Amino acid sequence: MEIYSHPIFDMACRQFDIVADRLQIPQDERARLKFPKRSLTVAVPIRRDDGSVTVFSGYRVQHHLTLGPTKGGMRYHPDVCLGEVAALAMWMSWKCALAGLPYGGAKGGVNCDPLKLSQGELERVTRRFTQELVQFIGPQIDIPAPDMGTNEQTMAWMMDTYSVHAGHSVPGVVTGKPVGLGGSLGRRESTGRGVGYLINRAMDTLEMDPAKCTAVIQGFGNVGSITAYSLAKYGVKITGVSDVSGGLYNPKGLDLFKLQEHLAKTRSLEGFGEGELVSNEQLLELPCDVLVPAALERQITGENASRLKCRILAEGANGPTTPDADLILDQRDDVFVIPDILCNAGGVIVSYFEWVQDLQSFFWTETEVMDRLFRILEGSFHQTLQLSRKEKISMRAAALTLGIKRVRDAKQMRGLFP
Ligand code: NAD
């Protein structure tokens, strides 16, 4: 389908085809599994603070509807386009199926730079975008959540705009809301804590002692920063971090509390004044036990994969590793990969818990949330590792195989209408 043509969508399709070849899925079945079920492109006009009008482009893609409503984040970033969103929606499908959640994948976003918009402008973008999506989303249709450039406040505005249309409060229309509006305890931290938990499990498997390990993290937003704190609790030393402004490296370990204070004041790592300045490209090649890409897609490529110096590559971001890089990593048995659809699944798992709590208007304690989260992650990690060892395939191939096979089986059970 031409409309989705984009390097990131092509990358998701290549990953799918590798697994489809292994599963011997016939060609005529592949298009049904691969291409999104529905997509919507909307114009989002808003009045700027200076009185002028800007029209942004907004997108929402629902990948498949076979297992329930669709679920996935909303991204605000200057690179957002239909093809990128379609790829992210496809990965969400395999991720939800791997974790056993009753959802298809979705993704959406607005092509804008949130750092260049005021709070008032962000609110108007979000409300107008939600208004355009009113017929397309809903607790039984498609449930957005935060992603890059969006947060709890964005979800609160979405929920409010949707509820105004419905004429009553509809907390189940989005997840990742503030706890005071029907959000779940633990949701904000869930992705990063899940990444930390899985890294700890990988260390167990590889017989590594967390207290003797170092970690480098690209992207210090929701996922990257919570991963850092979570790893620090296991005893891991954080030696490198970065954000869009660049990176910092201190082999003796960075002070995370000071870093947090600096970020609260400036919203950027720039000017922190501790550690050696490095570029985002250099950061990925620093010596460390654990490397966590937690920002954008396609950071680890055929060009730099052979130069990674980590023992564990834990994919906090979606799609950070290209298929060319995978070919190299598959040859290197010194890098253990925790693939994105497993590694960052904590976010959608707790989003699922939030949705269940909203539908029942019955809320859980943080301990209940975390216990259930770790139980699901443990099961997914165990199944992926077992399949990878049994079939002698990479962790990514194993995770994708489990996810794709579940969606395919469900489609076969339901049949093709009419
Ligand atoms: P965020 O907006 O909170 O943080 C993004 C971070 O990446 C920021 O520190 C930003 O400065 C940095 N960044 C942006 N462009 C960069 C660049 N070119 N180089 C280096 N750093 C850059 O976003 P987030 O929610 O933490 O999401 C990060 C990644 O994790 C995305 O790939 C997202 O899809 C994925 N993810 C997020 C969640 C979630 O619950 N938020 C769940 C699963 C996966």
Short mmCIF file of C-alpha atoms and ligand atoms in Angstrom, two decimals:
data_model
loop_
_atom_site.label_atom_id
_atom_site.label_comp_id
_atom_site.label_asym_id
_atom_site.label_seq_id
_atom_site.Cartn_x
_atom_site.Cartn_y
_atom_site.Cartn_z
CA MET A 1 0.00 0.00 0.00
CA GLU A 2 1.73 3.12 -1.32
CA ILE A 3 0.22 5.54 1.21
CA TYR A 4 2.24 4.02 4.06
CA SER A 5 5.52 4.02 2.14
CA HIS A 6 8.23 5.27 4.51
CA PRO A 7 11.62 3.88 5.61
CA ILE A 8 10.29 3.04 9.09
CA PHE A 9 7.19 1.29 7.71
CA ASP A 10 9.45 -0.61 5.28
CA MET A 11 11.60 -1.63 8.26
CA ALA A 12 8.55 -2.97 10.16
CA CYS A 13 7.46 -4.86 7.02
CA ARG A 14 10.93 -6.36 6.61
CA GLN A 15 10.87 -7.61 10.20
CA PHE A 16 7.40 -9.05 9.60
CA ASP A 17 8.43 -10.81 6.37
CA ILE A 18 11.44 -12.48 8.02
CA VAL A 19 9.10 -14.03 10.60
CA ALA A 20 6.37 -14.75 8.01
CA ASP A 21 8.96 -16.68 5.95
CA ARG A 22 9.87 -18.73 9.04
CA LEU A 23 6.20 -19.40 9.82
CA GLN A 24 5.56 -20.13 6.12
CA ILE A 25 2.63 -17.71 6.01
CA PRO A 26 1.27 -17.70 2.43
CA GLN A 27 1.65 -14.42 0.50
CA ASP A 28 -2.10 -13.82 0.25
CA GLU A 29 -2.42 -13.92 4.05
CA ARG A 30 0.45 -11.47 4.63
CA ALA A 31 -1.23 -8.31 3.38
CA ARG A 32 -4.09 -8.84 5.83
CA LEU A 33 -1.66 -9.11 8.72
CA LYS A 34 0.70 -6.38 7.63
CA PHE A 35 -1.31 -3.39 6.44
CA PRO A 36 -3.36 -1.21 8.78
CA LYS A 37 -7.08 -1.79 8.97
CA ARG A 38 -7.87 1.93 9.09
CA SER A 39 -6.06 5.24 9.09
CA LEU A 40 -7.14 8.85 9.38
CA THR A 41 -5.25 12.03 8.45
CA VAL A 42 -6.63 15.31 9.77
CA ALA A 43 -5.80 18.99 9.58
CA VAL A 44 -5.34 20.55 13.02
CA PRO A 45 -5.65 24.35 12.77
CA ILE A 46 -4.94 26.36 15.91
CA ARG A 47 -4.66 30.02 16.83
CA ARG A 48 -1.12 30.83 18.01
CA ASP A 49 -0.37 33.05 21.00
CA ASP A 50 0.53 35.91 18.61
CA GLY A 51 -2.90 35.73 16.92
CA SER A 52 -1.73 33.96 13.71
CA VAL A 53 -3.12 30.56 12.63
CA THR A 54 -1.01 27.42 12.02
CA VAL A 55 -2.35 24.20 10.53
CA PHE A 56 -0.64 21.03 11.80
CA SER A 57 -1.14 17.51 10.38
CA GLY A 58 -2.53 14.83 12.69
CA TYR A 59 -2.68 11.06 12.16
CA ARG A 60 -4.21 7.98 13.75
CA VAL A 61 -3.65 4.45 12.47
CA GLN A 62 -5.50 1.34 13.72
CA HIS A 63 -3.56 -1.72 12.69
CA HIS A 64 -5.95 -4.61 13.34
CA LEU A 65 -9.28 -5.08 15.12
CA THR A 66 -9.20 -8.85 15.51
CA LEU A 67 -8.56 -9.13 19.24
CA GLY A 68 -10.43 -6.13 20.64
CA PRO A 69 -10.21 -2.34 20.47
CA THR A 70 -6.93 -0.82 19.35
CA LYS A 71 -4.38 0.72 21.69
CA GLY A 72 -1.33 2.91 21.29
CA GLY A 73 0.36 6.20 21.99
CA MET A 74 0.06 9.70 20.60
CA ARG A 75 3.35 11.28 19.52
CA TYR A 76 4.09 14.99 19.11
CA HIS A 77 7.31 15.32 17.12
CA PRO A 78 8.46 17.07 13.92
CA ASP A 79 9.06 13.70 12.14
CA VAL A 80 5.53 12.36 12.67
CA CYS A 81 3.94 11.22 9.38
CA LEU A 82 1.51 8.52 8.23
CA GLY A 83 4.22 5.93 7.42
CA GLU A 84 5.98 6.30 10.78
CA VAL A 85 2.69 6.07 12.67
CA ALA A 86 1.68 2.97 10.65
CA ALA A 87 4.95 1.23 11.56
CA LEU A 88 4.51 2.07 15.24
CA ALA A 89 0.90 0.78 15.09
CA MET A 90 2.09 -2.53 13.60
CA TRP A 91 4.69 -2.95 16.38
CA MET A 92 1.96 -2.22 18.95
CA SER A 93 -0.06 -5.14 17.52
CA TRP A 94 2.76 -7.64 18.01
CA LYS A 95 3.57 -6.13 21.44
CA CYS A 96 -0.01 -6.46 22.74
CA ALA A 97 -0.29 -10.01 21.38
CA LEU A 98 3.05 -11.03 22.94
CA ALA A 99 1.82 -9.79 26.35
CA GLY A 100 -1.58 -11.48 25.83
CA LEU A 101 -3.58 -8.22 25.94
CA PRO A 102 -7.03 -8.06 24.28
CA TYR A 103 -6.06 -5.28 21.86
CA GLY A 104 -4.95 -4.57 18.33
CA GLY A 105 -2.20 -2.00 17.84
CA ALA A 106 -2.69 1.69 17.05
CA LYS A 107 -0.59 4.83 17.02
CA GLY A 108 -1.12 8.48 16.28
CA GLY A 109 0.38 11.88 16.55
CA VAL A 110 0.75 15.42 15.37
CA ASN A 111 3.59 16.71 13.26
CA CYS A 112 4.81 19.53 15.54
CA ASP A 113 7.68 20.40 17.85
CA PRO A 114 6.18 20.49 21.35
CA LEU A 115 9.25 22.29 22.72
CA LYS A 116 8.40 25.26 20.47
CA LEU A 117 4.73 25.49 21.53
CA SER A 118 3.45 27.25 24.63
CA GLN A 119 1.26 25.37 27.11
CA GLY A 120 -1.80 27.17 25.71
CA GLU A 121 -0.87 26.22 22.13
CA LEU A 122 -0.31 22.60 23.15
CA GLU A 123 -3.75 22.53 24.76
CA ARG A 124 -5.38 23.94 21.61
CA VAL A 125 -3.51 21.42 19.37
CA THR A 126 -4.62 18.55 21.62
CA ARG A 127 -8.24 19.61 21.90
CA ARG A 128 -8.65 20.29 18.18
CA PHE A 129 -6.91 17.02 17.28
CA THR A 130 -9.15 15.08 19.69
CA GLN A 131 -12.23 16.81 18.26
CA GLU A 132 -11.23 15.58 14.77
CA LEU A 133 -10.87 12.02 16.16
CA VAL A 134 -14.11 11.87 18.15
CA GLN A 135 -15.76 9.34 15.79
CA PHE A 136 -12.57 7.31 15.50
CA ILE A 137 -11.64 6.69 19.16
CA GLY A 138 -13.51 5.47 22.27
CA PRO A 139 -13.16 2.96 25.12
CA GLN A 140 -14.45 0.12 22.89
CA ILE A 141 -12.88 1.41 19.65
CA ASP A 142 -9.38 2.83 20.11
CA ILE A 143 -7.70 4.06 23.29
CA PRO A 144 -4.79 6.54 22.99
CA ALA A 145 -1.95 6.92 25.54
CA PRO A 146 1.16 9.11 25.92
CA ASP A 147 4.22 8.66 23.71
CA MET A 148 7.12 10.90 22.77
CA GLY A 149 6.28 14.57 23.32
CA THR A 150 3.00 13.89 25.15
CA ASN A 151 2.26 13.26 28.82
CA GLU A 152 -0.44 13.03 31.51
CA GLN A 153 -1.59 16.59 30.82
CA THR A 154 -2.10 15.78 27.11
CA MET A 155 -4.22 12.78 28.11
CA ALA A 156 -6.26 14.91 30.55
CA TRP A 157 -7.12 17.37 27.72
CA MET A 158 -8.01 14.49 25.38
CA MET A 159 -10.24 12.86 27.97
CA ASP A 160 -11.94 16.19 28.76
CA THR A 161 -12.57 17.04 25.08
CA TYR A 162 -13.99 13.58 24.36
CA SER A 163 -16.14 13.70 27.52
CA VAL A 164 -17.58 17.12 26.59
CA HIS A 165 -18.79 15.56 23.32
CA ALA A 166 -20.23 12.50 25.06
CA GLY A 167 -21.99 14.68 27.66
CA HIS A 168 -20.54 12.68 30.54
CA SER A 169 -17.13 11.67 31.87
CA VAL A 170 -15.44 8.94 29.81
CA PRO A 171 -12.17 8.15 31.62
CA GLY A 172 -11.67 4.89 29.63
CA VAL A 173 -11.10 6.78 26.34
CA VAL A 174 -7.39 7.33 27.10
CA THR A 175 -4.80 5.86 29.45
CA GLY A 176 -1.81 7.54 31.04
CA LYS A 177 -4.13 10.13 32.61
CA PRO A 178 -3.39 11.81 35.96
CA VAL A 179 -4.37 9.53 38.86
CA GLY A 180 -6.92 12.12 40.02
CA LEU A 181 -8.86 11.67 36.75
CA GLY A 182 -9.05 7.88 36.74
CA GLY A 183 -5.42 7.20 35.87
CA SER A 184 -3.66 4.18 37.33
CA LEU A 185 -1.09 4.26 40.07
CA GLY A 186 2.21 3.25 38.54
CA ARG A 187 1.31 4.05 34.90
CA ARG A 188 3.74 6.97 34.54
CA GLU A 189 6.64 4.83 35.73
CA SER A 190 5.49 1.55 34.15
CA THR A 191 7.50 1.55 30.91
CA GLY A 192 10.81 2.44 32.57
CA ARG A 193 10.23 0.12 35.52
CA GLY A 194 9.42 -2.67 33.08
CA VAL A 195 12.64 -1.96 31.17
CA GLY A 196 14.56 -2.07 34.46
CA TYR A 197 12.89 -5.34 35.51
CA LEU A 198 13.71 -7.05 32.20
CA ILE A 199 17.33 -5.85 32.26
CA ASN A 200 17.60 -7.35 35.74
CA ARG A 201 16.15 -10.65 34.42
CA ALA A 202 18.62 -10.62 31.52
CA MET A 203 21.46 -10.03 34.00
CA ASP A 204 20.26 -13.06 35.99
CA THR A 205 20.22 -15.14 32.82
CA LEU A 206 23.72 -14.00 31.86
CA GLU A 207 24.99 -14.31 35.46
CA MET A 208 25.95 -10.63 35.68
CA ASP A 209 26.04 -8.81 39.03
CA PRO A 210 24.02 -5.52 38.76
CA ALA A 211 26.22 -3.91 41.42
CA LYS A 212 29.22 -4.31 39.11
CA CYS A 213 27.44 -3.07 35.97
CA THR A 214 27.20 0.26 34.17
CA ALA A 215 24.44 1.59 31.90
CA VAL A 216 24.22 4.21 29.16
CA ILE A 217 20.82 5.63 28.23
CA GLN A 218 19.87 7.57 25.09
CA GLY A 219 16.83 9.79 25.68
CA PHE A 220 16.06 11.08 29.17
CA GLY A 221 12.31 11.56 28.97
CA ASN A 222 9.67 9.39 30.59
CA VAL A 223 11.15 6.03 29.56
CA GLY A 224 14.86 6.88 29.77
CA SER A 225 14.78 8.66 33.13
CA ILE A 226 12.60 6.08 34.92
CA THR A 227 14.78 3.29 33.49
CA ALA A 228 17.81 5.08 34.96
CA TYR A 229 16.25 5.30 38.47
CA SER A 230 15.02 1.74 38.28
CA LEU A 231 18.49 0.43 37.30
CA ALA A 232 20.10 2.54 40.02
CA LYS A 233 17.82 0.80 42.56
CA TYR A 234 19.17 -2.57 41.37
CA GLY A 235 22.68 -1.18 42.01
CA VAL A 236 23.65 -0.35 38.39
CA LYS A 237 25.82 2.75 37.84
CA ILE A 238 24.51 5.16 35.18
CA THR A 239 27.56 6.45 33.30
CA GLY A 240 25.99 8.07 30.21
CA VAL A 241 22.72 9.84 29.36
CA SER A 242 21.50 12.05 26.52
CA ASP A 243 18.56 13.99 25.20
CA VAL A 244 17.90 15.96 22.04
CA SER A 245 20.53 18.52 23.12
CA GLY A 246 23.37 15.93 23.32
CA GLY A 247 24.94 13.55 25.80
CA LEU A 248 26.97 13.37 29.00
CA TYR A 249 29.46 10.69 30.04
CA ASN A 250 31.04 10.12 33.42
CA PRO A 251 32.68 6.69 33.91
CA LYS A 252 32.44 7.22 37.70
CA GLY A 253 28.63 7.52 37.48
CA LEU A 254 26.28 10.50 37.07
CA ASP A 255 24.35 11.98 40.00
CA LEU A 256 20.74 11.23 39.03
CA PHE A 257 19.21 13.44 41.72
CA LYS A 258 21.18 16.50 40.63
CA LEU A 259 20.31 15.67 37.04
CA GLN A 260 16.62 15.55 37.91
CA GLU A 261 16.82 18.94 39.66
CA HIS A 262 18.55 20.44 36.62
CA LEU A 263 15.92 18.99 34.27
CA ALA A 264 13.06 20.29 36.40
CA LYS A 265 14.52 23.78 36.04
CA THR A 266 15.63 23.78 32.40
CA ARG A 267 13.77 20.86 30.66
CA SER A 268 17.12 19.98 29.02
CA LEU A 269 20.38 18.20 29.93
CA GLU A 270 22.27 21.10 28.36
CA GLY A 271 24.37 23.07 30.85
CA PHE A 272 24.37 20.32 33.53
CA GLY A 273 28.09 20.81 33.92
CA GLU A 274 28.99 17.31 35.11
CA GLY A 275 30.64 14.72 32.88
CA GLU A 276 32.21 14.83 29.45
CA LEU A 277 30.04 16.15 26.58
CA VAL A 278 29.39 13.55 23.87
CA SER A 279 27.13 13.48 20.83
CA ASN A 280 24.18 11.10 20.60
CA GLU A 281 26.11 9.02 18.05
CA GLN A 282 29.18 8.74 20.32
CA LEU A 283 27.00 7.88 23.30
CA LEU A 284 25.78 4.67 21.62
CA GLU A 285 29.35 3.43 21.26
CA LEU A 286 30.47 4.08 24.86
CA PRO A 287 31.76 1.07 26.81
CA CYS A 288 29.01 -0.17 29.18
CA ASP A 289 27.25 -3.34 30.31
CA VAL A 290 23.78 -2.10 29.35
CA LEU A 291 22.82 0.21 26.51
CA VAL A 292 19.26 1.56 26.51
CA PRO A 293 18.09 3.48 23.45
CA ALA A 294 15.01 5.33 24.76
CA ALA A 295 14.38 8.04 22.17
CA LEU A 296 13.90 7.55 18.44
CA GLU A 297 13.79 4.82 15.79
CA ARG A 298 16.79 3.68 13.70
CA GLN A 299 19.60 4.63 16.06
CA ILE A 300 21.48 1.32 15.80
CA THR A 301 22.20 0.67 12.16
CA GLY A 302 24.33 -1.46 9.85
CA GLU A 303 26.95 1.27 10.25
CA ASN A 304 27.40 1.33 14.05
CA ALA A 305 26.11 -2.11 15.19
CA SER A 306 29.55 -3.71 15.03
CA ARG A 307 30.93 -0.93 17.28
CA LEU A 308 28.49 -1.32 20.20
CA LYS A 309 30.39 -2.13 23.38
CA CYS A 310 27.51 -3.31 25.58
CA ARG A 311 26.61 -6.79 26.83
CA ILE A 312 22.84 -6.09 26.95
CA LEU A 313 20.95 -3.95 24.45
CA ALA A 314 17.60 -3.07 26.04
CA GLU A 315 15.26 -1.36 23.59
CA GLY A 316 13.23 1.19 25.55
CA ALA A 317 12.35 3.03 22.32
CA ASN A 318 10.25 1.54 19.55
CA GLY A 319 12.22 0.43 16.49
CA PRO A 320 15.68 1.69 17.57
CA THR A 321 17.49 -1.11 15.68
CA THR A 322 17.33 -1.56 11.90
CA PRO A 323 17.15 -4.99 10.22
CA ASP A 324 20.69 -4.37 8.83
CA ALA A 325 21.93 -3.88 12.39
CA ASP A 326 20.09 -7.05 13.42
CA LEU A 327 22.03 -9.06 10.85
CA ILE A 328 25.26 -7.90 12.52
CA LEU A 329 23.99 -8.37 16.08
CA ASP A 330 22.78 -11.88 15.21
CA GLN A 331 26.38 -12.76 14.28
CA ARG A 332 27.73 -11.26 17.51
CA ASP A 333 26.98 -13.59 20.39
CA ASP A 334 28.36 -11.03 22.87
CA VAL A 335 25.25 -8.76 22.75
CA PHE A 336 22.00 -9.95 24.35
CA VAL A 337 19.07 -8.03 22.85
CA ILE A 338 15.83 -7.37 24.75
CA PRO A 339 13.69 -6.41 21.74
CA ASP A 340 11.39 -3.37 21.86
CA ILE A 341 8.07 -5.24 21.73
CA LEU A 342 9.12 -7.08 24.90
CA CYS A 343 11.35 -4.48 26.57
CA ASN A 344 9.00 -1.47 26.63
CA ALA A 345 5.74 -3.44 26.98
CA GLY A 346 5.34 -2.31 30.61
CA GLY A 347 3.64 0.88 29.38
CA VAL A 348 0.85 -0.79 27.45
CA ILE A 349 0.41 -3.48 30.11
CA VAL A 350 -0.30 -0.89 32.82
CA SER A 351 -2.38 1.08 30.30
CA TYR A 352 -4.47 -2.08 29.99
CA PHE A 353 -4.78 -2.18 33.80
CA GLU A 354 -5.85 1.48 33.78
CA TRP A 355 -8.54 0.77 31.15
CA VAL A 356 -9.83 -2.23 33.14
CA GLN A 357 -9.96 -0.10 36.33
CA ASP A 358 -11.81 2.71 34.50
CA LEU A 359 -14.38 0.30 33.00
CA GLN A 360 -15.04 -1.17 36.44
CA SER A 361 -14.64 2.10 38.39
CA PHE A 362 -12.65 0.01 40.84
CA PHE A 363 -9.06 1.03 41.52
CA TRP A 364 -6.02 -1.00 42.53
CA THR A 365 -3.09 -0.26 44.85
CA GLU A 366 0.33 0.42 43.36
CA THR A 367 1.57 -2.91 44.76
CA GLU A 368 -1.23 -4.76 42.93
CA VAL A 369 -0.37 -2.93 39.71
CA MET A 370 3.35 -3.67 39.93
CA ASP A 371 2.89 -7.32 40.96
CA ARG A 372 0.60 -7.94 38.00
CA LEU A 373 2.93 -6.02 35.64
CA PHE A 374 6.01 -8.02 36.64
CA ARG A 375 4.05 -11.30 36.40
CA ILE A 376 3.09 -10.60 32.78
CA LEU A 377 6.60 -9.39 31.87
CA GLU A 378 8.10 -12.48 33.49
CA GLY A 379 5.85 -14.73 31.38
CA SER A 380 6.68 -12.87 28.15
CA PHE A 381 10.43 -12.88 28.90
CA HIS A 382 10.39 -16.59 29.72
CA GLN A 383 8.41 -17.56 26.60
CA THR A 384 10.62 -15.42 24.34
CA LEU A 385 13.87 -16.77 25.81
CA GLN A 386 12.63 -20.36 25.57
CA LEU A 387 11.59 -20.03 21.93
CA SER A 388 14.84 -18.24 21.07
CA ARG A 389 16.87 -21.07 22.61
CA LYS A 390 14.72 -23.91 21.27
CA GLU A 391 14.63 -22.65 17.67
CA LYS A 392 18.09 -21.04 17.83
CA ILE A 393 16.73 -17.68 16.69
CA SER A 394 17.32 -14.16 17.98
CA MET A 395 15.29 -12.75 20.86
CA ARG A 396 13.67 -10.32 18.37
CA ALA A 397 12.68 -13.12 15.99
CA ALA A 398 11.27 -15.10 18.94
CA ALA A 399 9.24 -12.17 20.31
CA LEU A 400 7.87 -11.26 16.88
CA THR A 401 7.06 -14.91 16.14
CA LEU A 402 4.97 -15.20 19.31
CA GLY A 403 3.13 -11.91 18.66
CA ILE A 404 2.49 -12.42 14.94
CA LYS A 405 1.41 -16.04 15.39
CA ARG A 406 -1.21 -15.06 17.99
CA VAL A 407 -2.73 -12.43 15.70
CA ARG A 408 -2.66 -14.83 12.76
CA ASP A 409 -4.31 -17.63 14.79
CA ALA A 410 -7.05 -15.21 15.94
CA LYS A 411 -7.70 -14.10 12.35
CA GLN A 412 -7.98 -17.73 11.25
CA MET A 413 -10.40 -18.55 14.09
CA ARG A 414 -12.62 -15.58 13.24
CA GLY A 415 -12.51 -16.23 9.49
CA LEU A 416 -12.85 -13.72 6.67
CA PHE A 417 -16.06 -11.71 6.36
CA PRO A 418 -18.29 -12.11 4.33
P1 NAD B 1 9.61 11.63 26.00
O1 NAD B 1 9.09 12.69 25.10
O2 NAD B 1 9.20 11.63 27.43
O3 NAD B 1 11.21 11.64 25.96
C1 NAD B 1 11.93 11.54 24.75
C2 NAD B 1 13.40 11.81 25.06
O4 NAD B 1 14.14 11.61 23.85
C3 NAD B 1 13.68 13.25 25.50
O5 NAD B 1 14.70 13.24 26.48
C4 NAD B 1 14.18 13.91 24.21
O6 NAD B 1 15.02 15.04 24.45
C5 NAD B 1 14.95 12.76 23.61
N1 NAD B 1 15.19 12.92 22.18
C6 NAD B 1 14.36 13.41 21.23
N2 NAD B 1 14.99 13.44 20.05
C7 NAD B 1 16.22 12.93 20.25
C8 NAD B 1 17.35 12.70 19.42
N3 NAD B 1 17.32 13.02 18.13
N4 NAD B 1 18.45 12.15 19.97
C9 NAD B 1 18.47 11.84 21.28
N5 NAD B 1 17.46 12.04 22.12
C10 NAD B 1 16.36 12.58 21.62
O7 NAD B 1 9.25 10.23 25.28
P2 NAD B 1 9.09 8.80 25.94
O8 NAD B 1 7.67 8.62 26.31
O9 NAD B 1 10.14 8.60 26.95
O10 NAD B 1 9.36 7.87 24.66
C11 NAD B 1 10.65 7.50 24.25
C12 NAD B 1 10.59 6.25 23.40
O11 NAD B 1 9.96 5.21 24.14
C13 NAD B 1 9.77 6.37 22.10
O12 NAD B 1 10.35 5.55 21.12
C14 NAD B 1 8.42 5.82 22.49
O13 NAD B 1 7.69 5.33 21.37
C15 NAD B 1 8.86 4.69 23.40
N6 NAD B 1 7.83 4.21 24.33
C16 NAD B 1 7.23 5.06 25.22
C17 NAD B 1 6.27 4.56 26.10
C18 NAD B 1 5.62 5.43 27.17
O14 NAD B 1 4.88 4.88 27.99
N7 NAD B 1 5.87 6.72 27.23
C19 NAD B 1 5.91 3.20 26.05
C20 NAD B 1 6.55 2.37 25.13
C21 NAD B 1 7.51 2.89 24.30
#
